[in-house]
CSV table of C-alpha atoms in Angstrom, one decimal:
chain,number,residue,atom,x,y,z
A,1,MET,CA,84.9,99.9,134.6
A,2,THR,CA,87.1,103.0,134.7
A,3,SER,CA,90.5,103.5,136.5
A,4,LEU,CA,88.7,105.4,139.3
A,5,GLN,CA,86.3,102.5,139.9
A,6,MET,CA,89.2,100.0,140.0
A,7,LYS,CA,90.9,102.0,142.7
A,8,VAL,CA,87.9,101.8,145.1
A,9,VAL,CA,87.4,98.0,144.9
A,10,ASP,CA,87.9,96.7,148.4
A,11,GLN,CA,89.6,93.4,149.4
A,12,ASP,CA,86.4,91.4,149.7
A,13,SER,CA,85.3,92.5,146.2
A,14,TYR,CA,88.7,91.6,144.9
A,15,SER,CA,88.5,88.1,146.4
A,16,SER,CA,85.0,87.7,144.9
A,17,ILE,CA,86.3,88.7,141.5
A,18,MET,CA,89.3,86.3,141.7
A,19,HIS,CA,86.9,83.4,142.3
A,20,LEU,CA,85.0,84.1,139.0
A,21,PRO,CA,85.5,81.7,136.1
A,22,ASP,CA,87.6,82.8,133.2
A,23,ASP,CA,84.6,83.5,131.0
A,24,CYS,CA,83.4,86.1,133.5
A,25,LEU,CA,86.9,87.7,133.7
A,26,PHE,CA,87.0,87.8,129.9
A,27,PHE,CA,83.7,89.7,129.9
A,28,ILE,CA,84.9,92.2,132.5
A,29,PHE,CA,88.2,92.8,130.6
A,30,GLU,CA,86.4,93.5,127.4
A,31,LYS,CA,84.2,96.1,129.1
A,32,PHE,CA,87.2,98.4,129.9
A,33,ASP,CA,87.1,101.7,128.1
A,34,SER,CA,90.8,102.5,127.8
A,35,SER,CA,94.2,100.9,127.4
A,36,ALA,CA,95.2,102.2,130.8
A,37,ASP,CA,92.4,100.2,132.4
A,38,ARG,CA,93.5,97.1,130.5
A,39,GLN,CA,97.0,97.5,131.7
A,40,SER,CA,95.9,98.0,135.3
A,41,PHE,CA,93.9,94.8,135.0
A,42,GLY,CA,96.9,92.8,133.9
A,43,LEU,CA,99.1,94.2,136.7
A,44,THR,CA,96.7,92.9,139.4
A,45,CYS,CA,97.9,89.3,139.5
A,46,HIS,CA,99.3,86.6,137.3
A,47,ARG,CA,95.8,85.2,136.5
A,48,MET,CA,94.5,88.5,135.3
A,49,LEU,CA,97.7,89.0,133.3
A,50,HIS,CA,97.1,85.7,131.6
A,51,ILE,CA,93.5,86.8,130.8
A,52,GLN,CA,94.9,90.1,129.4
A,53,ASN,CA,97.4,88.3,127.2
A,54,ILE,CA,95.0,85.7,125.7
A,55,THR,CA,92.4,88.4,125.1
A,56,ARG,CA,94.6,90.6,122.9
A,57,LYS,CA,93.4,90.3,119.3
A,58,SER,CA,95.9,92.5,117.5
A,59,LEU,CA,99.6,93.3,117.8
A,60,GLU,CA,101.8,95.8,116.0
A,61,PHE,CA,105.0,97.6,116.6
A,62,GLY,CA,106.4,101.1,116.5
A,63,CYS,CA,108.3,100.4,113.3
A,64,SER,CA,105.1,99.5,111.5
A,65,PHE,CA,104.0,101.6,108.5
A,66,PHE,CA,100.5,102.2,109.9
A,67,ARG,CA,98.6,102.4,113.2
A,68,LEU,CA,95.8,100.1,114.0
A,69,ASN,CA,94.2,101.7,117.1
A,70,ARG,CA,94.9,103.4,120.4
A,71,ASP,CA,95.6,100.1,122.1
A,72,SER,CA,98.7,99.4,120.0
A,73,LEU,CA,101.5,97.7,121.8
A,74,SER,CA,105.2,98.6,121.9
A,75,LYS,CA,105.0,102.1,120.6
A,76,THR,CA,108.6,102.8,121.7
A,77,ILE,CA,110.1,99.8,120.0
A,78,THR,CA,112.1,100.7,116.8
A,79,ASP,CA,112.8,97.2,115.6
A,80,ILE,CA,111.9,93.6,116.4
A,81,ASP,CA,114.2,90.7,116.1
A,82,SER,CA,113.4,86.9,116.1
A,83,ILE,CA,114.0,86.4,119.8
A,84,ILE,CA,111.7,89.2,120.9
A,85,LEU,CA,109.0,88.1,118.4
A,86,ASP,CA,109.3,84.5,119.6
A,87,LYS,CA,108.5,85.5,123.1
A,88,LEU,CA,105.6,87.8,122.2
A,89,ILE,CA,103.9,85.1,120.1
A,90,LYS,CA,104.1,82.7,123.0
A,91,ARG,CA,102.6,85.3,125.3
A,92,PHE,CA,99.8,86.5,123.0
A,93,THR,CA,98.3,83.2,121.7
A,94,ARG,CA,95.0,84.3,120.3
A,95,LEU,CA,96.1,87.1,117.9
A,96,GLU,CA,93.9,87.7,114.9
A,97,LEU,CA,96.0,90.5,113.4
A,98,LEU,CA,99.8,90.7,113.5
A,99,SER,CA,101.7,93.6,111.8
A,100,LEU,CA,105.5,93.2,111.4
A,101,SER,CA,105.7,95.8,108.6
A,102,GLY,CA,109.1,97.4,108.5
A,103,CYS,CA,110.9,94.9,110.7
A,104,VAL,CA,113.8,94.7,108.4
A,105,ASN,CA,116.0,92.6,110.6
A,106,LEU,CA,113.3,89.9,111.2
A,107,GLN,CA,114.4,86.5,110.0
A,108,ASP,CA,112.5,83.3,109.2
A,109,ALA,CA,113.1,81.9,112.7
A,110,GLY,CA,111.1,84.6,114.2
A,111,LEU,CA,107.9,83.3,112.6
A,112,SER,CA,108.4,79.7,113.9
A,113,GLN,CA,106.1,80.1,116.9
A,114,LEU,CA,103.2,80.8,114.5
A,115,GLN,CA,103.2,77.0,113.9
A,116,ASN,CA,102.0,76.6,117.5
A,117,HIS,CA,100.1,79.8,118.2
A,118,GLY,CA,98.8,81.1,114.8
A,119,SER,CA,95.6,79.2,114.4
A,120,LYS,CA,93.5,82.3,115.2
A,121,LEU,CA,95.4,84.6,113.0
A,122,LYS,CA,93.4,86.2,110.1
A,123,SER,CA,95.6,89.1,109.0
A,124,LEU,CA,99.4,89.2,108.7
A,125,TYR,CA,101.6,92.1,107.5
A,126,LEU,CA,105.2,91.4,106.5
A,127,ASP,CA,105.8,94.5,104.4
A,128,CYS,CA,109.5,95.2,103.9
A,129,CYS,CA,110.6,92.2,106.0
A,130,PHE,CA,113.5,91.7,103.6
A,131,LYS,CA,115.0,88.7,105.4
A,132,VAL,CA,111.7,86.7,105.3
A,133,THR,CA,111.9,83.9,102.7
A,134,ASP,CA,110.0,80.8,101.7
A,135,MET,CA,111.1,79.1,104.9
A,136,GLY,CA,109.4,81.8,107.0
A,137,LEU,CA,106.2,81.3,104.9
A,138,SER,CA,106.3,77.6,105.7
A,139,SER,CA,105.8,78.4,109.3
A,140,VAL,CA,103.0,80.7,108.4
A,141,ALA,CA,101.4,78.1,106.2
A,142,SER,CA,101.5,75.3,108.7
A,143,GLY,CA,100.3,77.3,111.7
A,144,CYS,CA,97.9,79.9,110.2
A,145,PRO,CA,95.2,78.0,108.2
A,146,ASN,CA,92.6,80.7,108.8
A,147,LEU,CA,94.5,83.6,107.2
A,148,SER,CA,92.3,85.8,105.0
A,149,PHE,CA,94.8,88.6,104.5
A,150,ILE,CA,98.6,88.5,104.0
A,151,SER,CA,100.8,91.4,102.8
A,152,LEU,CA,104.3,90.4,101.5
A,153,TYR,CA,105.3,93.7,99.9
A,154,ARG,CA,109.0,93.5,98.9
A,155,CYS,CA,109.6,90.1,100.7
A,156,ASP,CA,112.2,87.8,99.2
A,157,ILE,CA,109.8,85.0,98.4
A,158,SER,CA,109.3,82.7,95.4
A,159,ASP,CA,106.7,80.5,93.8
A,160,ASN,CA,107.5,77.8,96.3
A,161,GLY,CA,106.4,80.0,99.2
A,162,LEU,CA,103.1,80.8,97.5
A,163,LYS,CA,102.6,77.1,96.9
A,164,LEU,CA,102.8,76.5,100.7
A,165,ILE,CA,100.4,79.4,101.4
A,166,ALA,CA,97.9,78.3,98.8
A,167,ARG,CA,97.7,74.7,100.0
A,168,SER,CA,97.2,75.6,103.7
A,169,CYS,CA,95.4,79.0,103.7
A,170,ARG,CA,92.4,78.1,101.5
A,171,PHE,CA,90.3,81.0,103.0
A,172,LEU,CA,92.7,83.6,101.7
A,173,LYS,CA,90.9,86.7,100.4
A,174,ASP,CA,93.4,89.5,100.0
A,175,LEU,CA,97.1,89.0,98.9
A,176,ASN,CA,99.7,91.7,98.4
A,177,LEU,CA,102.7,90.7,96.3
A,178,GLU,CA,103.9,94.1,95.1
A,179,TRP,CA,107.6,94.2,94.3
A,180,CYS,CA,108.1,90.4,94.9
A,181,SER,CA,110.4,90.2,91.9
A,182,ARG,CA,110.8,86.4,92.0
A,183,ILE,CA,107.1,85.6,91.7
A,184,THR,CA,106.0,84.1,88.3
A,185,ASP,CA,102.7,82.9,86.9
A,186,THR,CA,103.4,79.5,88.4
A,187,GLY,CA,103.0,81.0,91.9
A,188,ILE,CA,99.9,82.9,90.9
A,189,SER,CA,98.3,79.8,89.6
A,190,PHE,CA,98.8,78.0,92.9
A,191,ILE,CA,96.8,80.8,94.6
A,192,THR,CA,94.0,81.0,92.0
A,193,ASN,CA,93.6,77.2,91.8
A,194,ASN,CA,93.5,76.6,95.6
A,195,CYS,CA,92.2,79.8,97.2
A,196,ARG,CA,88.7,79.9,95.6
A,197,GLU,CA,87.6,82.8,97.9
A,198,ILE,CA,90.3,85.2,96.7
A,199,ARG,CA,88.9,88.6,96.1
A,200,ALA,CA,91.9,91.0,95.7
A,201,ILE,CA,95.5,90.6,94.6
A,202,LYS,CA,98.3,93.1,94.1
A,203,ILE,CA,101.1,92.1,91.7
A,204,SER,CA,102.4,95.6,90.8
A,205,HIS,CA,106.1,95.6,89.7
A,206,CYS,CA,106.2,91.8,89.5
A,207,GLU,CA,107.8,91.8,86.0
A,208,LYS,CA,107.9,88.0,85.7
A,209,VAL,CA,104.1,87.7,85.9
A,210,LYS,CA,102.5,87.7,82.5
A,211,GLY,CA,99.0,87.1,83.7
A,212,VAL,CA,98.4,83.5,82.4
A,213,GLY,CA,98.5,82.2,86.0
A,214,PHE,CA,95.1,83.8,86.6
A,215,ASP,CA,93.4,81.5,84.0
A,216,ARG,CA,90.2,79.9,85.4
A,217,CYS,CA,90.4,82.1,88.5
A,218,SER,CA,87.5,82.2,90.8
A,219,GLU,CA,84.6,84.6,90.1
A,220,THR,CA,85.2,86.1,93.5
A,221,LEU,CA,88.4,87.9,92.2
A,222,ALA,CA,87.1,91.4,92.1
A,223,CYS,CA,90.3,93.6,92.4
A,224,LEU,CA,93.6,93.4,90.7
A,225,GLU,CA,96.5,95.8,91.0
A,226,ALA,CA,99.0,95.2,88.1
A,227,ASP,CA,100.9,98.5,87.8
A,228,SER,CA,104.1,98.3,85.7
A,229,CYS,CA,103.7,94.7,84.8
A,230,LYS,CA,104.5,93.0,81.5
A,231,LEU,CA,101.2,91.4,80.9
A,232,GLU,CA,100.7,89.4,77.7
A,233,PRO,CA,97.4,89.3,75.7
A,234,GLU,CA,96.8,85.8,76.9
A,235,GLY,CA,97.4,87.0,80.4
A,236,ILE,CA,94.7,89.7,80.1
A,237,LEU,CA,92.3,86.9,79.1
A,238,GLY,CA,93.4,84.9,82.1
A,239,ILE,CA,92.8,87.9,84.4
A,240,LEU,CA,89.3,88.3,83.0
A,241,SER,CA,88.5,84.6,83.0
A,242,GLY,CA,86.7,84.6,86.3
A,243,GLY,CA,84.2,87.3,85.1
A,244,GLY,CA,83.9,88.9,88.5
A,245,LEU,CA,86.5,91.8,88.2
A,246,GLU,CA,85.2,95.2,89.4
A,247,TYR,CA,88.5,97.0,89.6
A,248,LEU,CA,91.5,96.6,87.3
A,249,ASN,CA,94.7,98.6,87.3
A,250,VAL,CA,97.1,98.0,84.4
A,251,SER,CA,98.7,101.4,84.5
A,252,SER,CA,102.2,101.7,82.9
A,253,LEU,CA,101.5,98.4,81.0
A,254,SER,CA,104.7,97.5,79.2
A,255,TRP,CA,104.5,97.3,75.4
A,256,CYS,CA,104.2,93.8,73.9
A,257,VAL,CA,105.0,93.0,70.3
A,258,ARG,CA,101.7,91.2,70.0
A,259,GLY,CA,99.6,94.1,71.3
A,260,ASP,CA,98.4,95.0,74.8
A,261,GLY,CA,95.4,92.7,74.8
A,262,LEU,CA,93.2,95.2,76.6
A,263,ARG,CA,90.5,95.2,73.9
A,264,ALA,CA,89.4,91.8,75.3
A,265,ILE,CA,88.0,93.7,78.3
A,266,GLY,CA,85.1,94.8,76.2
A,267,HIS,CA,84.3,91.3,74.9
A,268,GLY,CA,82.0,90.2,77.7
A,269,LEU,CA,84.3,89.1,80.6
A,270,GLY,CA,84.7,92.7,81.8
A,271,ARG,CA,81.0,93.3,82.1
A,272,ASN,CA,81.2,93.8,85.9
A,273,ILE,CA,84.1,96.2,85.8
A,274,LYS,CA,83.4,99.5,87.5
A,275,ILE,CA,86.8,101.1,87.7
A,276,LEU,CA,89.7,101.0,85.2
A,277,ASN,CA,93.1,102.5,85.5
A,278,PHE,CA,94.9,102.8,82.2
A,279,ARG,CA,97.3,105.6,83.3
A,280,LEU,CA,100.4,105.7,81.1
A,281,CYS,CA,99.2,102.9,78.8
A,282,ARG,CA,100.7,104.7,75.7
A,283,THR,CA,99.7,102.0,73.2
A,284,VAL,CA,96.0,102.1,73.9
A,285,GLY,CA,94.2,103.4,70.8
A,286,ASP,CA,90.7,104.2,69.6
A,287,GLU,CA,89.7,100.6,68.7
A,288,THR,CA,90.4,99.4,72.3
A,289,ILE,CA,88.6,102.4,73.8
A,290,MET,CA,85.6,101.8,71.5
A,291,GLU,CA,85.3,98.1,72.5
A,292,ILE,CA,85.6,98.7,76.2
A,293,SER,CA,83.1,101.6,76.1
A,294,LYS,CA,80.5,99.3,74.5
A,295,GLY,CA,81.3,96.2,76.6
A,296,CYS,CA,81.6,97.6,80.1
A,297,PRO,CA,78.1,99.0,80.9
A,298,LEU,CA,78.8,99.4,84.7
A,299,LEU,CA,82.0,101.5,84.3
A,300,LYS,CA,82.0,104.4,86.7
A,301,GLU,CA,85.6,105.6,86.7
A,302,TRP,CA,88.2,105.5,84.0
A,303,ASN,CA,91.8,106.8,84.3
A,304,LEU,CA,93.1,107.5,80.8
A,305,SER,CA,95.8,110.0,81.9
A,306,LEU,CA,98.8,110.0,79.5
A,307,CYS,CA,97.1,107.6,77.1
A,308,THR,CA,98.5,109.7,74.2
A,309,GLU,CA,97.1,107.6,71.3
A,310,ILE,CA,93.4,108.1,71.9
A,311,GLY,CA,91.8,110.2,69.2
A,312,VAL,CA,88.4,111.8,68.5
A,313,SER,CA,86.6,108.5,67.7
A,314,GLY,CA,87.8,107.1,71.1
A,315,TRP,CA,86.5,110.0,73.1
A,316,GLU,CA,83.2,110.1,71.1
A,317,SER,CA,82.6,106.4,71.9
A,318,ILE,CA,83.1,107.2,75.6
A,319,GLY,CA,80.5,109.9,75.4
A,320,LYS,CA,78.1,107.7,73.4
A,321,TYR,CA,78.3,104.4,75.4
A,322,CYS,CA,79.6,105.1,78.9
A,323,ASP,CA,76.2,105.9,80.4
A,324,ASN,CA,77.2,105.2,84.0
A,325,LEU,CA,80.6,107.0,83.9
A,326,GLU,CA,81.0,109.4,86.9
A,327,ARG,CA,84.7,110.2,86.8
A,328,VAL,CA,87.2,110.4,83.9
A,329,HIS,CA,90.9,111.3,84.0
A,330,VAL,CA,92.3,113.0,80.8
A,331,ASN,CA,95.5,114.5,82.2
A,332,GLY,CA,98.2,114.8,79.5
A,333,CYS,CA,96.2,113.2,76.8
A,334,ARG,CA,97.5,114.9,73.7
A,335,GLY,CA,94.7,113.6,71.6
A,336,PHE,CA,92.0,115.1,73.8
A,337,CYS,CA,90.7,118.2,72.0
A,338,ASP,CA,87.6,120.4,71.8
A,339,ARG,CA,85.7,117.7,70.0
A,340,GLY,CA,86.6,115.2,72.7
A,341,LEU,CA,85.3,117.5,75.4
A,342,LEU,CA,82.2,118.1,73.3
A,343,ALA,CA,81.6,114.4,73.2
A,344,LEU,CA,81.8,114.1,77.0
A,345,ARG,CA,79.5,117.2,77.3
A,346,ASN,CA,76.8,115.7,75.1
A,347,GLY,CA,77.1,112.2,76.6
A,348,CYS,CA,78.0,110.6,79.9
A,349,LYS,CA,74.9,111.9,81.6
A,350,ARG,CA,76.1,110.8,85.1
A,351,LEU,CA,79.5,112.4,84.8
A,352,SER,CA,80.4,114.4,88.0
A,353,VAL,CA,84.2,114.9,87.8
A,354,ILE,CA,86.8,115.4,85.0
A,355,TYR,CA,90.4,115.4,86.1
A,356,ILE,CA,92.1,117.6,83.4
A,357,THR,CA,95.6,119.1,83.2
A,358,ARG,CA,98.1,119.5,80.4
A,359,CYS,CA,95.5,119.1,77.6
A,360,GLN,CA,96.9,121.7,75.2
A,361,ARG,CA,94.4,121.0,72.4
A,362,VAL,CA,91.5,122.0,74.6
A,363,SER,CA,90.6,125.7,74.2
A,364,SER,CA,89.4,128.0,76.9
A,365,LEU,CA,86.3,128.6,74.9
A,366,ALA,CA,85.5,124.8,74.8
A,367,ILE,CA,86.0,124.7,78.6
A,368,ALA,CA,83.7,127.7,79.2
A,369,MET,CA,81.0,126.2,77.0
A,370,PHE,CA,81.3,122.9,78.8
A,371,LYS,CA,80.9,124.5,82.2
A,372,MET,CA,77.8,126.4,81.0
A,373,ALA,CA,76.2,123.2,79.7
A,374,ARG,CA,77.3,120.9,82.4
A,375,TRP,CA,77.5,123.1,85.5
A,376,ASP,CA,77.1,120.0,87.7
A,377,VAL,CA,80.4,118.5,86.5
A,378,GLU,CA,83.5,119.6,88.4
A,379,MET,CA,86.7,120.1,86.3
A,380,LYS,CA,89.6,119.4,88.6
A,381,PRO,CA,93.1,120.6,87.6
A,382,GLU,CA,94.8,117.8,89.4
A,383,GLU,CA,96.1,114.3,88.9
A,384,VAL,CA,95.1,111.3,91.1
A,385,MET,CA,97.5,108.4,91.2
A,386,CYS,CA,95.5,105.8,93.1
A,387,ILE,CA,91.8,105.1,92.4
A,388,MET,CA,91.4,101.7,94.0
A,389,PRO,CA,88.2,101.5,96.2
A,390,LYS,CA,89.0,101.7,99.9
A,391,HIS,CA,87.1,98.5,100.7
A,392,PHE,CA,89.9,96.5,99.0
A,393,PHE,CA,93.0,96.1,101.2
């Protein structure tokens, strides 16, 4: 029904509509093509306003970091405090998605109504809600058992908050903990032990997480973002223990006196990995590269930018064993030379893109010969920072 059609409804038709059961009114409301029609429906009377309110599935605010759709509410609001949010959650009681990202003044009390009206909620964004703590997560945990996605980027939460979430939200699939500096492996273990459907976790810049909390994780865990973490060798084994990882980002892995542990990726548990991001892993050497090249037959993309210790034997192993490799990043690899490029030219038959900049040991002649032999491979003089598949998060 369009706005024009609504204007020509006569009084008798209106009376007939008002005597319809709620299920029929729900059906009519969902057939509207635009947000203007939906707003007009709600302005008709209190009953239709009630239908409009309980039919809304998503809610975000003007301060959010992203836009969900054209039917977004409160585009002019610049911030949301606890009082406003309390009223809105009481009004929209069947929300499936709630985005509060960027509501920097929101406090724990603002989430309290989720205890009463959060049972339908599946996705919750609390990015940069700096004043939300474990107490706020207790409201989320008690009222939102069906959550499958929660983003807590830069929230002031601890392992206790994760414990509450893990015990109540057992259907959790995607969890963003980036820059949650108080989180440790204890909190991670609560999630991995209780949320057995978990498929993607972000722990980038969580320096207290060593990785051991992932030990015996579910095989459903397919994606892990661990940029700038201090993972221990035992932690790498824990991360791999589920055997289902498809994407792993350990870029800027901090050096460990007992080694980086990445060689374990090639020892069987990384057999399903399709994308690896080793950018700025300066301790990775030829032996690690050789093991992974042999042990990850499904590998399609490998970011090795600024991995300065990889030599000729490492690049030759990639050319020899990485049969399914489609994209490789070699930006700033000082060990990448003409022989390394030759190894990729002679191997990696499915290669389609090489990201190559600042490789001073690669001659223009070697590049020209590569382009002649592998005309189907694009050599891009650019650096890509994020290679996580879009279907995660």
